Amino acid sequence: MSDRGVIDRFVAYLRDHNLPVTAQRLAIAEVVLGSDRHLSAEEIAQAVAARGTAVGTATVYRAIDTLLESGLVVERDFGEGFRRFEPARDIPHHEHLVCTQCGRVEEFRDERLERMTTIVAESRGFARQRHRLVIHGICGSCQRGAGGAARIRGDA
Amino acid sequence: MSDRGVIDRFVAYLRDHNLPVTAQRLAIAEVVLGSDRHLSAEEIAQAVAARGTAVGTATVYRAIDTLLESGLVVERDFGEGFRRFEPARDIPHHEHLVCTQCGRVEEFRDERLERMTTIVAESRGFARQRHRLVIHGICGSCQRGAGGAARIRGDA
DNA sequence: ATAAATGCAAAGGGTTTGCAAAGGC
DNA sequence: GCCTTTGCAAACCCTTTGCATTTAT
């Protein structure tokens, strides 16, 4: 299930920074790094609790901070009013396709887009740093009438 | 300053929906519809107060809801932890370029991008509804060393 | 032994809601 | 006059912080 190698890298990061390797940090790291979804802080807490080692909310957020600082996890904001987190995989950068019905998130990569953003930014005098593209639509299974659930705050 | 025509359309919308045309709604509509910036709820409240007619926070949010429903205003989420609002101009859709230093927001339009998002969505079985692209970078004046201020929450 | 992490609960920021008072139609 | 809006304050959600206690090293 969870990729041992990534956990080891997190432990190495903790050691490097003289940060204690606690059971809570490990449990949280295993959940986030082992997930292929974009988890919210609450979902992380629930998943950790489901494994038998419940942790406090503050601990989840503090562990997430550490994971973000380690670079092993990245945060996402889909305009839901809260953040989501996902393992920073080898993929250098990718865009998101979000189902407005069930909340499912798919990823994709497009190099043309990458180039295009640089050109646009420069044409307006901006030094491009990064970009973010989210396409909203209805996924295949929802189009076929599978009852969805999640609701996200509309943004243009 | 504010475009009378748009206000009239808002009044027409209110009439059409049997919603009272109150001084507060008008003041808020004039501020939002007359602005060329992306205002936060708080900024709207301040601007309205500056005009001499202070309104409560709840009223600002409720009036914004009405403006959104009327289609005359659209909301934006730049990952700052709160929403911003801008008049829905004739521009059908546009992207944003945000300065990570001073917070300045510029808009632009790109048709190729529009098409590209439809193609990508369809290739993955999604029925495209809308998309959102934000490019982060450093604007010209900040590159030349003008002290910025605003800080936005990092998102990839 | 020491410095840091944990948990809890309280605080914090943006937004929403309940309800009595005010006001448009 | 009836029904909606307003304002205030309390409630809400997500997130952060303070502090006593537990824990890794």
Tab-separated table of C-alpha atoms (C1' of nucleotides) in Angstrom:
chain	number	residue	atom	x	y	z
A	1	MET	CA	0.000	0.000	0.000
A	2	SER	CA	2.264	2.803	1.150
A	3	ASP	CA	5.589	3.295	-0.539
A	4	ARG	CA	8.292	2.521	1.962
A	5	GLY	CA	10.915	4.511	0.101
A	6	VAL	CA	9.120	7.790	0.521
A	7	ILE	CA	8.597	7.215	4.212
A	8	ASP	CA	12.300	6.545	4.547
A	9	ARG	CA	13.001	9.850	2.893
A	10	PHE	CA	10.746	11.565	5.365
A	11	VAL	CA	12.510	9.895	8.279
A	12	ALA	CA	15.817	10.978	6.768
A	13	TYR	CA	14.470	14.522	6.546
A	14	LEU	CA	13.482	14.439	10.207
A	15	ARG	CA	16.891	13.093	11.245
A	16	ASP	CA	18.643	15.722	9.143
A	17	HIS	CA	16.739	18.442	10.928
A	18	ASN	CA	17.014	16.952	14.395
A	19	LEU	CA	13.291	16.483	14.575
A	20	PRO	CA	12.034	13.551	16.661
A	21	VAL	CA	10.597	10.643	14.700
A	22	THR	CA	7.307	10.182	16.510
A	23	ALA	CA	4.611	7.593	15.964
A	24	GLN	CA	2.135	10.366	15.065
A	25	ARG	CA	4.371	11.911	12.424
A	26	LEU	CA	4.961	8.533	10.898
A	27	ALA	CA	1.292	7.610	10.877
A	28	ILE	CA	0.360	10.901	9.232
A	29	ALA	CA	3.192	10.645	6.723
A	30	GLU	CA	2.185	7.109	5.792
A	31	VAL	CA	-1.377	8.156	5.155
A	32	VAL	CA	-0.531	11.196	3.059
A	33	LEU	CA	2.427	9.759	1.189
A	34	GLY	CA	0.622	6.491	0.586
A	35	SER	CA	-2.478	8.085	-0.846
A	36	ASP	CA	-3.182	8.620	-4.497
A	37	ARG	CA	-5.887	11.136	-3.694
A	38	HIS	CA	-5.946	14.744	-2.592
A	39	LEU	CA	-6.733	14.526	1.098
A	40	SER	CA	-8.055	17.227	3.366
A	41	ALA	CA	-6.721	17.637	6.891
A	42	GLU	CA	-9.864	16.057	8.241
A	43	GLU	CA	-9.630	13.092	5.893
A	44	ILE	CA	-6.052	12.577	7.005
A	45	ALA	CA	-7.100	12.612	10.649
A	46	GLN	CA	-9.852	10.093	9.939
A	47	ALA	CA	-7.553	7.800	7.994
A	48	VAL	CA	-4.987	7.895	10.772
A	49	ALA	CA	-7.669	7.163	13.346
A	50	ALA	CA	-8.894	4.251	11.220
A	51	ARG	CA	-5.427	2.746	11.496
A	52	GLY	CA	-5.803	2.639	15.242
A	53	THR	CA	-3.608	5.603	16.195
A	54	ALA	CA	-5.858	8.618	16.549
A	55	VAL	CA	-4.094	11.993	16.613
A	56	GLY	CA	-5.233	15.503	17.478
A	57	THR	CA	-6.134	18.035	14.822
A	58	ALA	CA	-3.269	20.326	15.723
A	59	THR	CA	-0.844	17.458	15.317
A	60	VAL	CA	-2.169	16.742	11.855
A	61	TYR	CA	-1.617	20.328	10.791
A	62	ARG	CA	1.808	20.486	12.371
A	63	ALA	CA	2.861	17.258	10.705
A	64	ILE	CA	1.545	18.528	7.384
A	65	ASP	CA	3.670	21.649	7.784
A	66	THR	CA	6.703	19.480	8.241
A	67	LEU	CA	5.793	17.350	5.237
A	68	LEU	CA	5.378	20.482	3.146
A	69	GLU	CA	8.732	21.796	4.305
A	70	SER	CA	10.339	18.501	3.416
A	71	GLY	CA	9.027	18.910	-0.100
A	72	LEU	CA	7.527	15.429	-0.053
A	73	VAL	CA	3.979	16.782	0.007
A	74	VAL	CA	2.340	19.651	-1.844
A	75	GLU	CA	-0.846	21.522	-1.035
A	76	ARG	CA	-3.753	22.261	-3.345
A	77	ASP	CA	-6.630	24.678	-3.128
A	78	PHE	CA	-9.655	23.807	-5.205
A	79	GLY	CA	-11.724	26.648	-3.819
A	80	GLU	CA	-13.575	24.432	-1.383
A	81	GLY	CA	-12.719	26.629	1.558
A	82	PHE	CA	-10.031	24.278	2.848
A	83	ARG	CA	-6.775	22.840	1.592
A	84	ARG	CA	-5.970	19.405	0.265
A	85	PHE	CA	-2.663	17.610	0.287
A	86	GLU	CA	-1.019	15.108	-1.986
A	87	PRO	CA	2.345	13.431	-2.227
A	88	ALA	CA	4.787	15.319	-4.443
A	89	ARG	CA	5.389	12.633	-6.993
A	90	ASP	CA	8.041	12.683	-9.656
A	91	ILE	CA	5.664	14.613	-11.889
A	92	PRO	CA	7.226	18.098	-12.052
A	93	HIS	CA	3.956	19.887	-12.529
A	94	HIS	CA	0.459	18.867	-13.431
A	95	GLU	CA	-2.959	20.379	-13.875
A	96	HIS	CA	-6.241	19.292	-12.375
A	97	LEU	CA	-9.552	18.233	-13.764
A	98	VAL	CA	-12.248	18.409	-11.092
A	99	CYS	CA	-15.707	16.882	-11.312
A	100	THR	CA	-18.237	19.417	-10.112
A	101	GLN	CA	-20.608	16.613	-9.285
A	102	CYS	CA	-18.686	14.062	-7.244
A	103	GLY	CA	-15.496	15.975	-6.516
A	104	ARG	CA	-13.235	13.439	-8.217
A	105	VAL	CA	-9.894	14.898	-9.214
A	106	GLU	CA	-7.820	13.756	-12.164
A	107	GLU	CA	-4.412	14.986	-13.126
A	108	PHE	CA	-2.770	15.634	-16.410
A	109	ARG	CA	0.276	17.262	-17.807
A	110	ASP	CA	0.625	19.499	-20.816
A	111	GLU	CA	3.859	21.019	-21.951
A	112	ARG	CA	2.326	23.412	-24.432
A	113	LEU	CA	0.410	24.951	-21.607
A	114	GLU	CA	3.584	25.349	-19.619
A	115	ARG	CA	5.212	27.259	-22.450
A	116	MET	CA	2.136	29.289	-23.106
A	117	THR	CA	2.018	30.630	-19.565
A	118	THR	CA	5.597	31.751	-19.756
A	119	ILE	CA	4.973	33.603	-22.985
A	120	VAL	CA	1.847	35.305	-21.704
A	121	ALA	CA	3.507	36.347	-18.457
A	122	GLU	CA	6.513	37.808	-20.208
A	123	SER	CA	4.414	39.654	-22.727
A	124	ARG	CA	2.957	41.560	-19.806
A	125	GLY	CA	6.211	42.195	-18.035
A	126	PHE	CA	5.786	39.486	-15.410
A	127	ALA	CA	8.573	37.154	-14.374
A	128	ARG	CA	6.665	33.891	-14.367
A	129	GLN	CA	7.046	31.762	-11.268
A	130	ARG	CA	4.342	29.131	-11.482
A	131	HIS	CA	0.830	28.643	-12.626
A	132	ARG	CA	-2.235	26.693	-11.795
A	133	LEU	CA	-4.944	25.418	-14.076
A	134	VAL	CA	-8.107	23.722	-12.918
A	135	ILE	CA	-10.704	22.553	-15.372
A	136	HIS	CA	-14.157	21.962	-13.956
A	137	GLY	CA	-16.551	19.600	-15.622
A	138	ILE	CA	-18.589	16.470	-15.156
A	139	CYS	CA	-16.730	13.188	-15.134
A	140	GLY	CA	-17.693	10.146	-17.138
A	141	SER	CA	-19.415	8.208	-14.388
A	142	CYS	CA	-21.420	11.214	-13.237
A	143	GLN	CA	-22.560	11.813	-16.812
A	144	ARG	CA	-23.861	8.274	-16.802
A	145	GLY	CA	-25.862	9.166	-13.706
A	146	ALA	CA	-23.892	7.941	-10.729
A	147	GLY	CA	-25.078	9.859	-7.666
A	148	GLY	CA	-22.358	12.242	-6.582
A	149	ALA	CA	-21.824	13.805	-3.200
A	150	ALA	CA	-19.199	16.503	-2.663
A	151	ARG	CA	-19.991	20.097	-3.376
A	152	ILE	CA	-17.387	22.713	-4.055
A	153	ARG	CA	-17.561	26.440	-3.821
A	154	GLY	CA	-17.996	27.821	-7.307
A	155	ASP	CA	-15.172	29.839	-8.703
A	156	ALA	CA	-14.702	31.008	-12.224
B	1	MET	CA	-17.219	56.767	-11.776
B	2	SER	CA	-19.691	53.898	-11.637
B	3	ASP	CA	-21.421	52.776	-14.788
B	4	ARG	CA	-25.038	53.704	-14.518
B	5	GLY	CA	-26.157	51.146	-17.059
B	6	VAL	CA	-24.999	48.210	-15.014
B	7	ILE	CA	-26.697	49.517	-11.907
B	8	ASP	CA	-29.886	49.832	-13.883
B	9	ARG	CA	-29.593	46.236	-14.887
B	10	PHE	CA	-29.208	45.254	-11.275
B	11	VAL	CA	-32.285	47.257	-10.345
B	12	ALA	CA	-34.134	45.546	-13.179
B	13	TYR	CA	-32.993	42.198	-11.827
B	14	LEU	CA	-34.293	43.065	-8.385
B	15	ARG	CA	-37.617	44.204	-9.795
B	16	ASP	CA	-37.896	41.061	-11.906
B	17	HIS	CA	-37.419	38.932	-8.839
B	18	ASN	CA	-39.598	41.005	-6.564
B	19	LEU	CA	-36.659	41.892	-4.394
B	20	PRO	CA	-36.749	45.269	-2.672
B	21	VAL	CA	-34.410	47.922	-4.028
B	22	THR	CA	-32.766	49.029	-0.825
B	23	ALA	CA	-30.224	51.745	-0.261
B	24	GLN	CA	-27.752	49.153	1.032
B	25	ARG	CA	-28.058	46.903	-1.991
B	26	LEU	CA	-27.593	49.868	-4.262
B	27	ALA	CA	-24.578	51.152	-2.396
B	28	ILE	CA	-22.953	47.730	-2.457
B	29	ALA	CA	-23.825	47.209	-6.121
B	30	GLU	CA	-22.392	50.594	-7.041
B	31	VAL	CA	-19.141	49.838	-5.285
B	32	VAL	CA	-18.697	46.382	-6.785
B	33	LEU	CA	-20.001	47.133	-10.258
B	34	GLY	CA	-18.111	50.397	-10.419
B	35	SER	CA	-14.784	48.915	-9.440
B	36	ASP	CA	-12.123	47.807	-11.841
B	37	ARG	CA	-10.434	45.799	-9.136
B	38	HIS	CA	-11.093	42.481	-7.461
B	39	LEU	CA	-12.570	43.458	-4.124
B	40	SER	CA	-12.838	41.376	-1.001
B	41	ALA	CA	-15.972	41.465	1.145
B	42	GLU	CA	-14.147	43.587	3.668
B	43	GLU	CA	-12.941	46.050	1.052
B	44	ILE	CA	-16.486	46.378	-0.205
B	45	ALA	CA	-17.732	47.110	3.303
B	46	GLN	CA	-15.027	49.749	3.743
B	47	ALA	CA	-15.737	51.375	0.416
B	48	VAL	CA	-19.443	51.532	1.175
B	49	ALA	CA	-18.720	53.015	4.594
B	50	ALA	CA	-16.426	55.584	2.982
B	51	ARG	CA	-19.358	56.728	0.898
B	52	GLY	CA	-21.210	57.576	4.065
B	53	THR	CA	-23.609	54.628	4.203
B	54	ALA	CA	-22.064	51.977	6.422
B	55	VAL	CA	-23.614	48.507	6.188
B	56	GLY	CA	-23.257	45.356	8.269
B	57	THR	CA	-21.023	42.505	7.209
B	58	ALA	CA	-23.925	40.110	6.797
B	59	THR	CA	-25.625	42.562	4.489
B	60	VAL	CA	-22.535	42.765	2.338
B	61	TYR	CA	-22.457	39.007	1.944
B	62	ARG	CA	-26.166	38.766	1.251
B	63	ALA	CA	-26.008	41.516	-1.341
B	64	ILE	CA	-23.043	39.813	-2.966
B	65	ASP	CA	-25.063	36.606	-3.193
B	66	THR	CA	-27.771	38.501	-5.008
B	67	LEU	CA	-25.250	40.113	-7.319
B	68	LEU	CA	-23.764	36.711	-8.089
B	69	GLU	CA	-27.184	35.269	-8.803
B	70	SER	CA	-27.925	38.165	-11.108
B	71	GLY	CA	-24.851	37.242	-13.075
B	72	LEU	CA	-23.579	40.818	-12.929
B	73	VAL	CA	-20.751	39.904	-10.597
B	74	VAL	CA	-18.407	36.948	-10.541
B	75	GLU	CA	-16.323	35.617	-7.711
B	76	ARG	CA	-12.640	34.787	-7.752
B	77	ASP	CA	-10.496	32.764	-5.431
B	78	PHE	CA	-6.812	33.543	-5.516
B	79	GLY	CA	-5.997	31.211	-2.666
B	80	GLU	CA	-5.789	33.992	-0.120
B	81	GLY	CA	-8.254	32.329	2.191
B	82	PHE	CA	-11.121	34.598	1.189
B	83	ARG	CA	-13.009	35.440	-1.978
B	84	ARG	CA	-12.814	38.475	-4.205
B	85	PHE	CA	-15.486	39.878	-6.459
B	86	GLU	CA	-15.483	41.730	-9.727
B	87	PRO	CA	-18.066	42.951	-12.184
B	88	ALA	CA	-18.830	40.436	-14.925
B	89	ARG	CA	-17.808	42.559	-17.854
B	90	ASP	CA	-18.498	41.765	-21.445
B	91	ILE	CA	-15.335	39.700	-21.493
B	92	PRO	CA	-16.675	36.136	-21.746
B	93	HIS	CA	-13.810	34.609	-19.881
B	94	HIS	CA	-10.361	35.690	-18.879
B	95	GLU	CA	-7.370	34.410	-17.006
B	96	HIS	CA	-5.423	36.041	-14.208
B	97	LEU	CA	-1.840	37.011	-13.712
B	98	VAL	CA	-1.088	37.621	-10.045
B	99	CYS	CA	2.003	39.323	-8.669
B	100	THR	CA	3.284	37.312	-5.735
B	101	GLN	CA	4.972	40.419	-4.398
B	102	CYS	CA	2.403	43.206	-4.398
B	103	GLY	CA	-0.766	41.253	-5.125
B	104	ARG	CA	-1.557	43.161	-8.316
B	105	VAL	CA	-3.883	41.270	-10.625
B	106	GLU	CA	-3.894	41.581	-14.400
B	107	GLU	CA	-6.272	39.933	-16.771
B	108	PHE	CA	-5.847	38.476	-20.185
B	109	ARG	CA	-7.671	36.355	-22.624
B	110	ASP	CA	-6.428	33.488	-24.722
B	111	GLU	CA	-8.570	31.517	-27.097
B	112	ARG	CA	-6.101	28.752	-27.697
B	113	LEU	CA	-6.176	28.021	-24.012
B	114	GLU	CA	-9.935	27.853	-24.092
B	115	ARG	CA	-9.863	25.245	-26.839
B	116	MET	CA	-7.084	23.341	-25.187
B	117	THR	CA	-9.051	22.856	-21.988
B	118	THR	CA	-12.012	21.476	-23.883
B	119	ILE	CA	-9.831	18.985	-25.700
B	120	VAL	CA	-8.065	17.836	-22.561
B	121	ALA	CA	-11.335	17.445	-20.653
B	122	GLU	CA	-12.955	15.447	-23.402
B	123	SER	CA	-9.959	13.208	-23.853
B	124	ARG	CA	-10.511	12.116	-20.268
B	125	GLY	CA	-14.248	11.684	-20.511
B	126	PHE	CA	-15.140	14.947	-18.775
B	127	ALA	CA	-17.847	17.284	-20.014
B	128	ARG	CA	-16.028	20.583	-19.680
B	129	GLN	CA	-17.885	23.321	-17.875
B	130	ARG	CA	-15.336	25.995	-17.131
B	131	HIS	CA	-11.733	26.419	-16.216
B	132	ARG	CA	-9.520	28.697	-14.293
B	133	LEU	CA	-5.926	29.618	-14.886
B	134	VAL	CA	-3.839	31.744	-12.606
B	135	ILE	CA	-0.245	32.529	-13.398
B	136	HIS	CA	1.881	33.671	-10.494
B	137	GLY	CA	4.926	35.792	-11.051
B	138	ILE	CA	6.561	39.082	-10.257
B	139	CYS	CA	5.208	42.130	-12.001
B	140	GLY	CA	7.310	44.717	-13.762
B	141	SER	CA	7.325	47.355	-11.049
B	142	CYS	CA	8.169	44.835	-8.334
B	143	GLN	CA	11.055	43.532	-10.433
B	144	ARG	CA	12.347	47.079	-10.508
B	145	GLY	CA	12.214	47.075	-6.713
B	146	ALA	CA	8.979	48.741	-5.683
B	147	GLY	CA	8.109	47.604	-2.160
B	148	GLY	CA	5.109	45.286	-2.252
B	149	ALA	CA	2.692	44.392	0.493
B	150	ALA	CA	0.085	41.646	0.064
B	151	ARG	CA	0.930	38.059	0.751
B	152	ILE	CA	-0.985	35.148	-0.630
B	153	ARG	CA	-1.235	31.607	0.545
B	154	GLY	CA	1.038	29.435	-1.530
B	155	ASP	CA	-0.665	26.966	-3.802
B	156	ALA	CA	0.825	25.075	-6.653
C	1	DA	C1'	18.164	15.338	31.201
C	2	DT	C1'	16.732	18.330	27.661
C	3	DA	C1'	14.450	20.122	24.115
C	4	DA	C1'	10.703	19.148	21.283
C	5	DA	C1'	6.053	17.083	20.191
C	6	DT	C1'	1.518	16.077	21.717
C	7	DG	C1'	-3.339	17.008	23.087
C	8	DC	C1'	-6.707	19.817	24.474
C	9	DA	C1'	-9.137	23.741	24.397
C	10	DA	C1'	-9.404	28.363	23.301
C	11	DA	C1'	-8.572	31.893	19.801
C	12	DG	C1'	-8.530	33.416	15.134
C	13	DG	C1'	-10.197	34.812	10.327
C	14	DG	C1'	-13.713	34.535	6.844
C	15	DT	C1'	-18.432	33.521	6.230
C	16	DT	C1'	-23.254	32.205	7.510
C	17	DT	C1'	-27.366	32.164	10.259
C	18	DG	C1'	-31.219	33.379	13.797
C	19	DC	C1'	-34.011	36.694	15.214
C	20	DA	C1'	-36.042	41.236	16.520
C	21	DA	C1'	-36.406	45.736	14.463
C	22	DA	C1'	-36.730	48.578	10.251
C	23	DG	C1'	-38.303	49.378	5.669
C	24	DG	C1'	-39.730	48.614	0.638
C	25	DC	C1'	-43.819	47.630	-2.086
D	1	DG	C1'	-49.952	45.922	6.316
D	2	DC	C1'	-47.279	41.988	4.469
D	3	DC	C1'	-43.091	40.218	3.474
D	4	DT	C1'	-38.268	41.014	2.886
D	5	DT	C1'	-34.090	43.113	4.422
D	6	DT	C1'	-31.236	44.802	7.907
D	7	DG	C1'	-28.082	44.638	11.872
D	8	DC	C1'	-26.244	42.501	15.568
D	9	DA	C1'	-24.344	38.782	17.717
D	10	DA	C1'	-23.742	34.110	18.027
D	11	DA	C1'	-22.545	30.086	15.359
D	12	DC	C1'	-19.696	27.802	11.896
D	13	DC	C1'	-15.752	25.855	9.484
D	14	DC	C1'	-10.916	25.415	8.853
D	15	DT	C1'	-6.709	26.466	10.892
D	16	DT	C1'	-3.441	28.198	14.420
D	17	DT	C1'	-1.824	28.978	19.053
D	18	DG	C1'	-0.958	28.582	24.311
D	19	DC	C1'	0.154	25.706	27.759
D	20	DA	C1'	0.679	21.610	30.700
D	21	DT	C1'	2.095	16.927	29.839
D	22	DT	C1'	4.348	13.256	27.414
D	23	DT	C1'	8.117	11.606	24.648
D	24	DA	C1'	12.252	11.018	21.522
D	25	DT	C1'	17.043	11.432	21.742
